[in-house]
Coordinates of C-alpha atoms and ligand atoms in Angstrom, one line a residue:
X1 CA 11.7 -18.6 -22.4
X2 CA 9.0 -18.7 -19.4
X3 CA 8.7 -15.3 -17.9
X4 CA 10.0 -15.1 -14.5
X5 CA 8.6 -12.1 -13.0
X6 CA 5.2 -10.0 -13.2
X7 CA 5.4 -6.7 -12.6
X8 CA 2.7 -3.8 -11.7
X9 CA 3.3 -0.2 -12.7
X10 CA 2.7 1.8 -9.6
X11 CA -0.3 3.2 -11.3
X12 CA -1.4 -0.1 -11.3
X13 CA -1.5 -0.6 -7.4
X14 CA -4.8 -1.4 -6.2
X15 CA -6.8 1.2 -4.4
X16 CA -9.3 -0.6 -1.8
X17 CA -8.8 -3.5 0.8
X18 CA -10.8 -6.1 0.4
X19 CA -13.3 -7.3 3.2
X20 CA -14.1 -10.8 3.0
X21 CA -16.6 -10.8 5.7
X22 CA -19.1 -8.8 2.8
X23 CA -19.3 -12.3 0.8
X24 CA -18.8 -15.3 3.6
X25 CA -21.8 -17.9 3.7
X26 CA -21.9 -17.6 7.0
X27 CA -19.9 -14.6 8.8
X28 CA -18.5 -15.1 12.3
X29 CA -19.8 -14.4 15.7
X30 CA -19.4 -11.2 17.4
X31 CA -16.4 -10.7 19.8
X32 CA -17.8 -10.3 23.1
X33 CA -16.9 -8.5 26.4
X34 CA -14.6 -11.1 28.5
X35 CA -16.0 -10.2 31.6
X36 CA -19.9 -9.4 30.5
X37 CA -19.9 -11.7 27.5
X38 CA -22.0 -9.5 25.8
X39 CA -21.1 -8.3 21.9
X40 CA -18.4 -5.9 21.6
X41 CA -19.4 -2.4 20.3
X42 CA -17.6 0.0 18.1
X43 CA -16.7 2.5 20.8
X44 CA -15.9 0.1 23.6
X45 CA -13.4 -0.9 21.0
X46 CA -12.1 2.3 20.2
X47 CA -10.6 2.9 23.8
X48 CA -8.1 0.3 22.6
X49 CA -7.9 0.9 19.0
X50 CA -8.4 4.1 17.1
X51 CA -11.7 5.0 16.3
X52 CA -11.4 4.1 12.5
X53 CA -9.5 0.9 13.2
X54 CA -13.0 -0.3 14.8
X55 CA -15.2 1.0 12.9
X56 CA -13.3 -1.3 10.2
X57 CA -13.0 -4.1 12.6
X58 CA -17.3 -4.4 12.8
X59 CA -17.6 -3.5 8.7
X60 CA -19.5 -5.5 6.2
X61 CA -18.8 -3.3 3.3
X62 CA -17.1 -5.2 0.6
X63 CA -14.4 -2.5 -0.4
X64 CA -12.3 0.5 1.6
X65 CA -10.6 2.8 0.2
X66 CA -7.3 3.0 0.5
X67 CA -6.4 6.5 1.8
X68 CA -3.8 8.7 -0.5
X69 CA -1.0 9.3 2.5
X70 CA -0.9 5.0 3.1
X71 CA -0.8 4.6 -0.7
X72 CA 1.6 6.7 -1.0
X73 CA 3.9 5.1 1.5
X74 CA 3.2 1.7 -0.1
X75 CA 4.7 2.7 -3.1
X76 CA 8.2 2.9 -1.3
X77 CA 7.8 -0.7 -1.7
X78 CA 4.7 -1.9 -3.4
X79 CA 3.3 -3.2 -6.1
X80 CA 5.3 -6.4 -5.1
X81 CA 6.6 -8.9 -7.6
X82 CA 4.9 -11.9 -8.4
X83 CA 7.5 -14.4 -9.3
X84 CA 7.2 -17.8 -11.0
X85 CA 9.5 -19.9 -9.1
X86 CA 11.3 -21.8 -12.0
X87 CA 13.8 -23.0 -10.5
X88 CA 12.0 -24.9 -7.9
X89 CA 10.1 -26.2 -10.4
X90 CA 13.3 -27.3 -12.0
X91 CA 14.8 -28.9 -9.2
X92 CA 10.9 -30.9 -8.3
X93 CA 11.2 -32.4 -12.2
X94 CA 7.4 -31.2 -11.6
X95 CA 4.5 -30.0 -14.4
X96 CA 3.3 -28.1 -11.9
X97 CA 3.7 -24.0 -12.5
X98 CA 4.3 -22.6 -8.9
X99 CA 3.9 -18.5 -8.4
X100 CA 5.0 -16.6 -5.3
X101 CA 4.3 -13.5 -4.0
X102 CA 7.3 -12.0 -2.8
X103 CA 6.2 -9.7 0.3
X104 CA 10.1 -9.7 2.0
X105 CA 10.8 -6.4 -0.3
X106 CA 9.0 -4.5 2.1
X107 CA 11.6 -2.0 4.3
X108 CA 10.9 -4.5 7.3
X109 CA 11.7 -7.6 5.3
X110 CA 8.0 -8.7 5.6
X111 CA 4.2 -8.1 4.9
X112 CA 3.8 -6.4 8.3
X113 CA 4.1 -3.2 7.1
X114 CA 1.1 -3.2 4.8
X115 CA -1.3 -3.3 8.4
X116 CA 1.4 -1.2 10.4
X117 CA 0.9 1.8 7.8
X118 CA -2.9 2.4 7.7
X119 CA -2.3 1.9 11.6
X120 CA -0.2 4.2 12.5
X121 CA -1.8 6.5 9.6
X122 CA -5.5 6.3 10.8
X123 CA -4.2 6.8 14.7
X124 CA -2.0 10.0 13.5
X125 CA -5.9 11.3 11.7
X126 CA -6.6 11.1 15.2
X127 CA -4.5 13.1 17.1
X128 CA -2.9 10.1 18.6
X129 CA 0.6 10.8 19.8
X130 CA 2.1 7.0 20.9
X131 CA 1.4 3.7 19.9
X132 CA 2.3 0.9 22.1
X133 CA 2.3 -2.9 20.6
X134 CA 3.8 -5.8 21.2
X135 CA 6.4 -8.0 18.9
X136 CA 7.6 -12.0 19.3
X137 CA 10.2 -12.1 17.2
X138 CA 10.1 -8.7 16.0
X139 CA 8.7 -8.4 12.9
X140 CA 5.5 -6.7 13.5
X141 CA 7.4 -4.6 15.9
X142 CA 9.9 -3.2 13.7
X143 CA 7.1 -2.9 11.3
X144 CA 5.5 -0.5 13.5
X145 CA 8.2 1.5 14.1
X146 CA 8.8 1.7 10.6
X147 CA 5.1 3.6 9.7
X148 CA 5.1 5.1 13.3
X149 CA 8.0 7.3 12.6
X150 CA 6.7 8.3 9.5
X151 CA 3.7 9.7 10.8
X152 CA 5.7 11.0 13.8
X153 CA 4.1 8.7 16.5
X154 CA 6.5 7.4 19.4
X155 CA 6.1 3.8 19.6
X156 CA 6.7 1.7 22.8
X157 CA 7.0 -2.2 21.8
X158 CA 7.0 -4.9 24.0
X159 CA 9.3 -7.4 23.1
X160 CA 8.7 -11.0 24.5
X161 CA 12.5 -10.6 26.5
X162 CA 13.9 -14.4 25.3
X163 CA 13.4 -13.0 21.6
X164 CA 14.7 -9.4 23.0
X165 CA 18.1 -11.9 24.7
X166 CA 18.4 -13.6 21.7
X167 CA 17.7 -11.4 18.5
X168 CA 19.2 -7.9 18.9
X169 CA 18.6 -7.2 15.3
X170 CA 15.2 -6.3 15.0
X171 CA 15.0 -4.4 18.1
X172 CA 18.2 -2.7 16.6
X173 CA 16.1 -2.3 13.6
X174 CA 13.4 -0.9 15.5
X175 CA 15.8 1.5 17.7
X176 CA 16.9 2.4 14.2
X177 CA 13.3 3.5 13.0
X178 CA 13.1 5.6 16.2
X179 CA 10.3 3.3 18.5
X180 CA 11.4 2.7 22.5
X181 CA 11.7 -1.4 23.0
X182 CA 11.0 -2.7 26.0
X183 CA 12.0 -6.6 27.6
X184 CA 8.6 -8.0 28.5
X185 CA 7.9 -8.6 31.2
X186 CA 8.4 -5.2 32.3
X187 CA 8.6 -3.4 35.6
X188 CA 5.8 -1.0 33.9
X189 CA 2.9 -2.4 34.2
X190 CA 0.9 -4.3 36.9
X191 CA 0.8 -7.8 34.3
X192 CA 4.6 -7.2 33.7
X193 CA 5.3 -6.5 37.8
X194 CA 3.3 -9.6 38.5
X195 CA 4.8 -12.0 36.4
X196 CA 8.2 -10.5 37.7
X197 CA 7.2 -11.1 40.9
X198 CA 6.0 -14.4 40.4
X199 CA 9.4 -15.3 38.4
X200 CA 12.0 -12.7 38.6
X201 CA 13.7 -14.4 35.2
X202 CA 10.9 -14.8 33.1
X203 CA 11.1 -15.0 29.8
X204 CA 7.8 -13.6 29.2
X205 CA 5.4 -14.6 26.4
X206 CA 3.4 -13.3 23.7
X207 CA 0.2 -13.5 25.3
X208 CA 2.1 -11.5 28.4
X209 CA 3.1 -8.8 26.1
X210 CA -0.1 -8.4 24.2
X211 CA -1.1 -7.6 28.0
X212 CA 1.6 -4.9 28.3
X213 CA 1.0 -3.4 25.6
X214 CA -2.8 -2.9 26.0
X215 CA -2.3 -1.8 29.8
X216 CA -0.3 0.8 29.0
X217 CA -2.7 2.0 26.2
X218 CA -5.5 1.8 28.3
X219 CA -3.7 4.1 31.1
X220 CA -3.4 6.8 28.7
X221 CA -5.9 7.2 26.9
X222 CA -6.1 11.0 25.7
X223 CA -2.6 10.1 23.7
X224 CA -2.3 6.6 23.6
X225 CA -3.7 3.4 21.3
X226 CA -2.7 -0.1 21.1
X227 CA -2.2 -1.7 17.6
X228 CA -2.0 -5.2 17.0
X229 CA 0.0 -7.1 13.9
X230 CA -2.9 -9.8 13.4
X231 CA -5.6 -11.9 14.2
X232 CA -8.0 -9.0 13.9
X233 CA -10.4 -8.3 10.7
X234 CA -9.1 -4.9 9.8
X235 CA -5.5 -6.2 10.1
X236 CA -6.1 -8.8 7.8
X237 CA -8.5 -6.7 5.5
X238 CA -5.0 -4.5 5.4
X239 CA -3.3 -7.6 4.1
X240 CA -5.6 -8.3 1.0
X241 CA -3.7 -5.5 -1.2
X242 CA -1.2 -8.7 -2.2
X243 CA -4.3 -10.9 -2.8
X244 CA -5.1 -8.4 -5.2
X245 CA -2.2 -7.4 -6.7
X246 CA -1.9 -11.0 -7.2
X247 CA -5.1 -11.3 -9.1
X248 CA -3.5 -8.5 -11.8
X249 CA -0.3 -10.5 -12.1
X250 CA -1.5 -13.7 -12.5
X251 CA -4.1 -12.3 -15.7
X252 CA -0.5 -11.4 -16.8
X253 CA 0.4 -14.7 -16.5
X254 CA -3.0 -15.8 -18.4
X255 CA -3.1 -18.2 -15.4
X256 CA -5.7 -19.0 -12.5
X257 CA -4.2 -20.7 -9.3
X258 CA -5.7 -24.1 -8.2
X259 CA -4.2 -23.3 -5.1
X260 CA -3.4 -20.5 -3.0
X261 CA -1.6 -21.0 0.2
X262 CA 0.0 -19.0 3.2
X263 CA 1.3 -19.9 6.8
X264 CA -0.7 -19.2 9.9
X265 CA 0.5 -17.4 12.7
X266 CA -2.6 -15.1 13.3
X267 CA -4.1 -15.2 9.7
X268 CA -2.9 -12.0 8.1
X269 CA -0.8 -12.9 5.4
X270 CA -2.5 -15.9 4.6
X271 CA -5.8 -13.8 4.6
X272 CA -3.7 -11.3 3.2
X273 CA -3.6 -13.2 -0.4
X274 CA -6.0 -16.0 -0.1
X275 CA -9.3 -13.9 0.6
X276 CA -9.2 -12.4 -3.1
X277 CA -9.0 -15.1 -4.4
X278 CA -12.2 -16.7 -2.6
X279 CA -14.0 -13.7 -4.0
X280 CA -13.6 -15.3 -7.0
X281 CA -14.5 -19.3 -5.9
X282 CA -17.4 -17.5 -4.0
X283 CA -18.7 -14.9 -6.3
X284 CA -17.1 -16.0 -10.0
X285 CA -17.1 -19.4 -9.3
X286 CA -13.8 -19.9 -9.7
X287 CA -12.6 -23.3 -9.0
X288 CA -9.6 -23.0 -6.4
X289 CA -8.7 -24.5 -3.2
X290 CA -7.1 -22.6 -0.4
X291 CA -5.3 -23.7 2.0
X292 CA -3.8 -22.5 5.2
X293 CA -0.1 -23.9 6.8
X294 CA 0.4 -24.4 10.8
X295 CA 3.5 -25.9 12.1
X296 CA 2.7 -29.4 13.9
X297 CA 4.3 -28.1 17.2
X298 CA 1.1 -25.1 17.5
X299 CA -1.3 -27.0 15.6
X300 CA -4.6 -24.9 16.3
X301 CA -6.2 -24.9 12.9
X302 CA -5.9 -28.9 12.6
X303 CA -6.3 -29.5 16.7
X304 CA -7.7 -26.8 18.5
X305 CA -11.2 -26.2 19.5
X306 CA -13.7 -23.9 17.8
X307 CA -15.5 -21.6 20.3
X308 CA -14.5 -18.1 22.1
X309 CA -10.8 -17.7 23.8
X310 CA -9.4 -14.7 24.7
X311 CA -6.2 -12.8 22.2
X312 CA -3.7 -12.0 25.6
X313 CA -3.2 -13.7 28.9
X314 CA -4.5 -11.4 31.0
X315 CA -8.1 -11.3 28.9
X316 CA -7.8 -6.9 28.2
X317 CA -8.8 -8.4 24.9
X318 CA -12.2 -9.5 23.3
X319 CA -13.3 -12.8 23.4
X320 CA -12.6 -13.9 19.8
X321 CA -14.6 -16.9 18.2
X322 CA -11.5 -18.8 16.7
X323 CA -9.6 -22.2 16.8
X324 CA -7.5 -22.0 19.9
X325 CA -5.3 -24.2 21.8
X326 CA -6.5 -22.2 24.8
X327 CA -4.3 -18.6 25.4
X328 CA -2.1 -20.5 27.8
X329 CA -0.6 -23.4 25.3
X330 CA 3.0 -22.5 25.6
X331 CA 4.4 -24.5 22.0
X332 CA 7.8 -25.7 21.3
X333 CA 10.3 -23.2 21.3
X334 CA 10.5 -23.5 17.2
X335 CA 12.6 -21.0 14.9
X336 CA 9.1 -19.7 13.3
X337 CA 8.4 -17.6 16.1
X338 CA 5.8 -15.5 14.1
X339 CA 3.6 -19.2 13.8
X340 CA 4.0 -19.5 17.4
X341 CA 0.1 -18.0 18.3
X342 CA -2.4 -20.0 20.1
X343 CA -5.2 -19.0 18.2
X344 CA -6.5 -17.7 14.5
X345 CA -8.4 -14.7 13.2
X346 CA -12.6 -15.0 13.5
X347 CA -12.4 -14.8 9.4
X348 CA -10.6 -17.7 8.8
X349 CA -11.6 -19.9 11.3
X350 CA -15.2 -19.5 10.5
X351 CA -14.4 -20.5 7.1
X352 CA -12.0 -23.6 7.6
X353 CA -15.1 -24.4 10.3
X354 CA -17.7 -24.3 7.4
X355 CA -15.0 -26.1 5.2
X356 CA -14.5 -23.5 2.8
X357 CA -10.7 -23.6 3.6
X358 CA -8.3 -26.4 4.1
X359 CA -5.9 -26.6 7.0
X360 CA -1.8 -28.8 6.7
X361 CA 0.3 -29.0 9.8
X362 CA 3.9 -29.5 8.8
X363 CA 7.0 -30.2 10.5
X364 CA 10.2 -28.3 11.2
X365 CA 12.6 -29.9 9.7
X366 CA 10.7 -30.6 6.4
X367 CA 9.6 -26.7 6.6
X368 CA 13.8 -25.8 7.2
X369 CA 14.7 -28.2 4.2
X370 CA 11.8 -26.3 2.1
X371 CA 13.4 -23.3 2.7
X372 CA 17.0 -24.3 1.7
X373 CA 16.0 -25.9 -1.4
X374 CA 14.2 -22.7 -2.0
X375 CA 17.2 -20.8 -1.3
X376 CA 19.2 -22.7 -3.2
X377 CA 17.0 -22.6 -6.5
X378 CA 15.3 -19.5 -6.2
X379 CA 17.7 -17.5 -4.2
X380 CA 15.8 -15.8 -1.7
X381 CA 16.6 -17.4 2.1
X382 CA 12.8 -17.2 3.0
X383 CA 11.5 -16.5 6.8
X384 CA 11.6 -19.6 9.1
X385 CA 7.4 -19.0 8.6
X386 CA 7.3 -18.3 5.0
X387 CA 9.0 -22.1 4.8
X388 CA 5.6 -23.6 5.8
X389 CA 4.1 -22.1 2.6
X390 CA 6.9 -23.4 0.8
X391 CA 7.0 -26.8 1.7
X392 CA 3.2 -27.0 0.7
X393 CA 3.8 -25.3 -2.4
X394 CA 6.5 -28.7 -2.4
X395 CA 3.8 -31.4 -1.7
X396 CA 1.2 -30.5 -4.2
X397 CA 4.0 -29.9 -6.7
X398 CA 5.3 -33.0 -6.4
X399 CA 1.4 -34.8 -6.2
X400 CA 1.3 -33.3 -9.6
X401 CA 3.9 -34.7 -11.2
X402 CA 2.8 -38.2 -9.0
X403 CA -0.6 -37.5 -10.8
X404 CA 1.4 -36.8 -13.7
X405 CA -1.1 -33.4 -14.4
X406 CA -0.4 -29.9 -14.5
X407 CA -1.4 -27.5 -11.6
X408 CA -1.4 -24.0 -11.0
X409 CA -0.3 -22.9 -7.1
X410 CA 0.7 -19.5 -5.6
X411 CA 1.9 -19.3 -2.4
X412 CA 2.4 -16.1 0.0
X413 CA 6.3 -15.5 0.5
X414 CA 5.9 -13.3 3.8
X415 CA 9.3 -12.5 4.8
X416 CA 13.1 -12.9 3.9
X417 CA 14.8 -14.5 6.6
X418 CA 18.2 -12.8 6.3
X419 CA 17.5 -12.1 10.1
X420 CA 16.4 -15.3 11.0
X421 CA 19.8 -17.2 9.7
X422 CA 20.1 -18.6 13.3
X423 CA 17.4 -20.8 12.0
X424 CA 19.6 -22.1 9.2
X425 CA 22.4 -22.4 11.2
X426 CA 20.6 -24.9 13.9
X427 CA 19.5 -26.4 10.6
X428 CA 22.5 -26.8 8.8
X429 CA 24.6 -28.3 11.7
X430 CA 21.7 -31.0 12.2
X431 CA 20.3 -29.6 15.8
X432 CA 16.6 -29.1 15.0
X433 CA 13.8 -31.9 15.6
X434 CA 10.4 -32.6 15.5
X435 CA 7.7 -32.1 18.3
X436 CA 4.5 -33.0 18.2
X437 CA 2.4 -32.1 21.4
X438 CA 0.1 -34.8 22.5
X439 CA -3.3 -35.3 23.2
X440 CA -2.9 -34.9 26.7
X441 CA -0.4 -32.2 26.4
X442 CA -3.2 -30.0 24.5
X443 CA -5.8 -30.9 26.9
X444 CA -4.4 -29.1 29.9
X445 CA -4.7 -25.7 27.9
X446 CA -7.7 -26.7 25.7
X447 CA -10.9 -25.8 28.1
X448 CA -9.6 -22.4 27.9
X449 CA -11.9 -22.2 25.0
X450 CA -15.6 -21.4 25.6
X451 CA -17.6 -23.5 23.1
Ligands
PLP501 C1 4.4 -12.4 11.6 C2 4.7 -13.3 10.4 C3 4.0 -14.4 10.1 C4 2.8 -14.8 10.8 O1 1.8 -13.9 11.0 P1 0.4 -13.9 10.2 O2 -0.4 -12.8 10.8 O3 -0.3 -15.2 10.3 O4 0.8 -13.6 8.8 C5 4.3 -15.1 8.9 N1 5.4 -14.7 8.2 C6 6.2 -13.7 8.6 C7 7.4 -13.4 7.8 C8 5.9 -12.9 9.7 O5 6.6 -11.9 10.0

C-alpha cells in the first residue's frame, strides 16, 4: 500500500521563517522612494507597516523566530498535511510520484493566514488598534479578518467592488470574522473620490484599492497600519513555514522533490514552499528545479520587464525591483483572481532574473481541466489559482512517463475553491476561453517599468 498522507505532530511544527534573501547569489535591489528614488529606510517604512514588519522587510538574517502567541494560533490549523496525490497519478498512467501540500485546511480556505497572523500579531505588540488592507477576490481579506479579530484589531478591507458585486461570500466571511468591508472605490478617500469622480460606476481595481487602503493608513497614523497579503519579503518569509514543514514530510516520505512548484500571483505561496527547498540546491546542493506558474492572460514572470514599478496605482508604495507588466496592465477578467497582479515579489524575480528559478505560463481552460481532474481523483475542488500548480504538476508528470523515468514533484495546493465554484460552473457549461494579450497590448503598460 503507498502511504497517502504525511503527518506532523504539532510538536513537530517548525519554529523560524525562513529568509531566503540570507543565501541568494545575488540579493535584490533596494526599494526606493517613488518620488526621491532614493533607498527605502526602515522607519520611512514603518509609517506604513508596523515597526517589526520592516525591520523584517530590510533583514538578512537567515532564520526568525516564530513568536509563541502566532504559533500558537497556527496550530488551530497547522502542521498541514502533505499528501501524495495517488489518484492523479493513477489516472496520468504516470511513474512519476507527485506530493502536495494541502494549505486550503487553513480557517480561510487558503495559505493567507500564515502572513495575516504574525501581521496582525506584531501590529497588536504595537499598540496598533486597526488594520486597513485591501482584498481582490477576497482571500487575503478574509484572512485578515480572521487573525485581526483574534488579536482584537478592527479591520477595514477594501474590496475591489466587481469582486465585492459578484462574490458575497468572502466578504460575508469577513463580516463574519468581525472586519468592516468596503466597495472600492470608495467615497473615503481622495484615490477612491477621484476615481468616482472620474467614473461614477467603476469597478475599481487592485492597484486602486492597494491605494485606499494605504491612504487611509497613512491618515491615522497614531492607531492605524496597512498590511499587505504579498509581494513583500516578510510576507513571503511568513509563507516558508510550508516549505519547511514540507522538508519534514518528505524525509518521511524518504523522498527529495525534483521539482517544486507554486502559482504566482504576488509570490507568497510559491515562495512560501519553494524557498526551503533552494536552501537545499543552494547550500546542500541538492539537485531540484523550481518552478513558478503565471496564467498566460497576466504573463509578467515570462513577459514583463525587469526594472522598478510601483506595488499600487497611485505609487503610496515603494518602488519595487520586480518583473512588471507596468501597475496599470488591466488582464483578462479570468476566474484566478488571486493571479491577476501586475508584478512579483523582489525575491523571486531576482532569482528567475539570475536563472535560478524557472517561470510556465498556462492557460485557463487547461488550468480549469487540471483542477477537475484533480477533483475528481483526489477529491479536493482546488482554488481557480491553485489549478496552475496543478496543471504543471500534470505536464512534468506526464513528460515522465513520455521519458518513461521516474520523478519526484511537489506542488503548493494554496486554496480550496469551494468558494470559487462559479469558476467551475463557467467551466463546466463550456463558457471560458483563452486570452493571450499581445505584444502590442503589453506595450502600452510596459514603460511603466523603470529599467
Ligand atoms: C492569493 C492567492 C494566490 C496568489 O497569491 P500569492 O501571493 O502569489 O500566493 C494563490 N492561491 C490562492 C488560493 C490565493 O488565495
Amino acid at each position: 500500500m503507498k502511504r497517502k498522507k504525511f503527518l506532523l505532530e504539532e510538536t513537530q511544527m517548525p519554529t523560524a521563517w525562513y529568509n531566503m534573501v540570507a543565501d541568494m547569489p545575488h540579493r535584490p535591489q533596494p526599494y526606493l522612494d517613488p518620488k526621491a528614488h532614493t533607498p527605502i529606510t526602515e522607519q520611512t517604512l514603518s509609517v506604513m507597516i508596523a515597526e517589526e514588519l520592516a525591520r523584517q522587510e530590510l533583514s538578512t538574517e537567515r532564520f526568525i523566530e516564530i513568536p509563541e502567541e502566532v504559533q500558537a494560533m497556527y496550530r488551530i490549523w497547522r502542521p498541514v498535511p502533505l499528501v501524495r496525490a495517488t489518484g492523479l497519478e493513477r489516472a496520468l498512467d504516470t511513474p512519476a510520484h507527485i506530493y502536495f501540500k494541502n494549505e486550503g485546511v487553513s480557517p480561510v480556505g487558503s495559505h493567507k493566514p500564515n502572513s495575516a497572523v504574525p501581521q496582525a500579531y506584531y501590529n497588536f505588540k504595537q499598540g496598533v488598534k486597526r488594520l486597513t488592507t485591501e482584498t481582490g477576490a477576497g482571500q487575503w481579506g478574509s484572512a485578515l479578518a480572521f487573525a485581526g479579530r483574534h488579536f482584537g484589531l478592527d479591520v477595514d478591507v477594501y474590496m475591489v467592488r466587481c469582486s465585492y458585486d459578484q462574490k458575497p461570500y468572502r466578504r460575508l466571511m469577513m463580516n463574519t470574522w468581525g472586519a468592516q468591508c468596503y466597495a472600492s472605490p470608495t467615497m473615503r478617500t481622495a484615490s477612491g473620490r477621484a476615481a468616482r469622480a472620474e467614473n461614477p460606476a467603476a469597478m475599481g481595481s487592485l492597484g486602486l484599492a492597494i491605494s485606499e487602503a494605504v491612504e487611509a493608513a497613512l491618515a491615522s497614523p497614531e492607531t492605524t497600519r496597512y498590511c499587505l497579503g504579498s509581494v513583500m519579503n516578510h510576507v513571503l518569509l511568513h509563507q516558508t513555514i510550508t516549505g519547511e514543514e514540507a522538508i519534514l514530510q518528505m524525509e518521511m516520505a524518504d523522498e527529495m522533490p525534483d521539482v517544486v512548484i507554486g502559482c504566482v500571483g504576488g509570490g507568497s505561496n510559491f515562495g512560501g514552499i519553494a524557498f526551503p527547498f533552494l536552501r537545499k540546491k543552494f547550500c546542500e546542493g541538492a539537485q531540484l528545479r523550481v518552478v513558478a506558474v503565471e496564467p498566460e492572460s497576466c504573463p509578467k514572470l515570462t513577459r514583463g520587464t525587469f526594472g522598478y514599478d510601483i506595488g499600487d496605482v497611485s505609487g503610496y508604495t515603494p518602488l519595487i525591483p520586480m518583473y512588471s507588466l507596468g501597475h496599470d496592465f488591466q488582464p483578462s477578467a479570468i476566474h484566478a483572481g488571486g493571479l491577476r497582479y501586475h508584478g512579483a515579489g523582489a525575491i523571486i524575480s531576482q532569482l528567475l532574473h539570475d536563472g535560478l528559478i524557472e517561470a510556465t505560463a498556462v492557460p485557463q481552460t487547461e488550468t480549469m481541466q487540471a483542477g477537475v481532474l484533480f477533483a475528481r481523483t483526489e477529491g479536493i475542488i482546488p482554488a481557480p489559482e491553485s489549478t496552475h500548480a496543478i496543471a504543471v504538476a500534470i505536464r512534468e508528470a506526464l513528460r515522465a512517463k513520455a521519458e518513461g523515468c521516474a520523478r519526484t514533484i511537489l506542488f503548493n495546493l494554496s486554496g480550496h475553491g469551494t468558494i470559487d465554484l462559479y469558476a467551475y460552473e463557467q467551466h463546466l457549461a463550456g463558457h471560458l476561453a483563452d486570452y493571450v494579450p499581445t505584444d502590442e497590448e503589453l506595450a502600452v503598460t510596459a514603460g511603466q517599468v523603470l529599467r
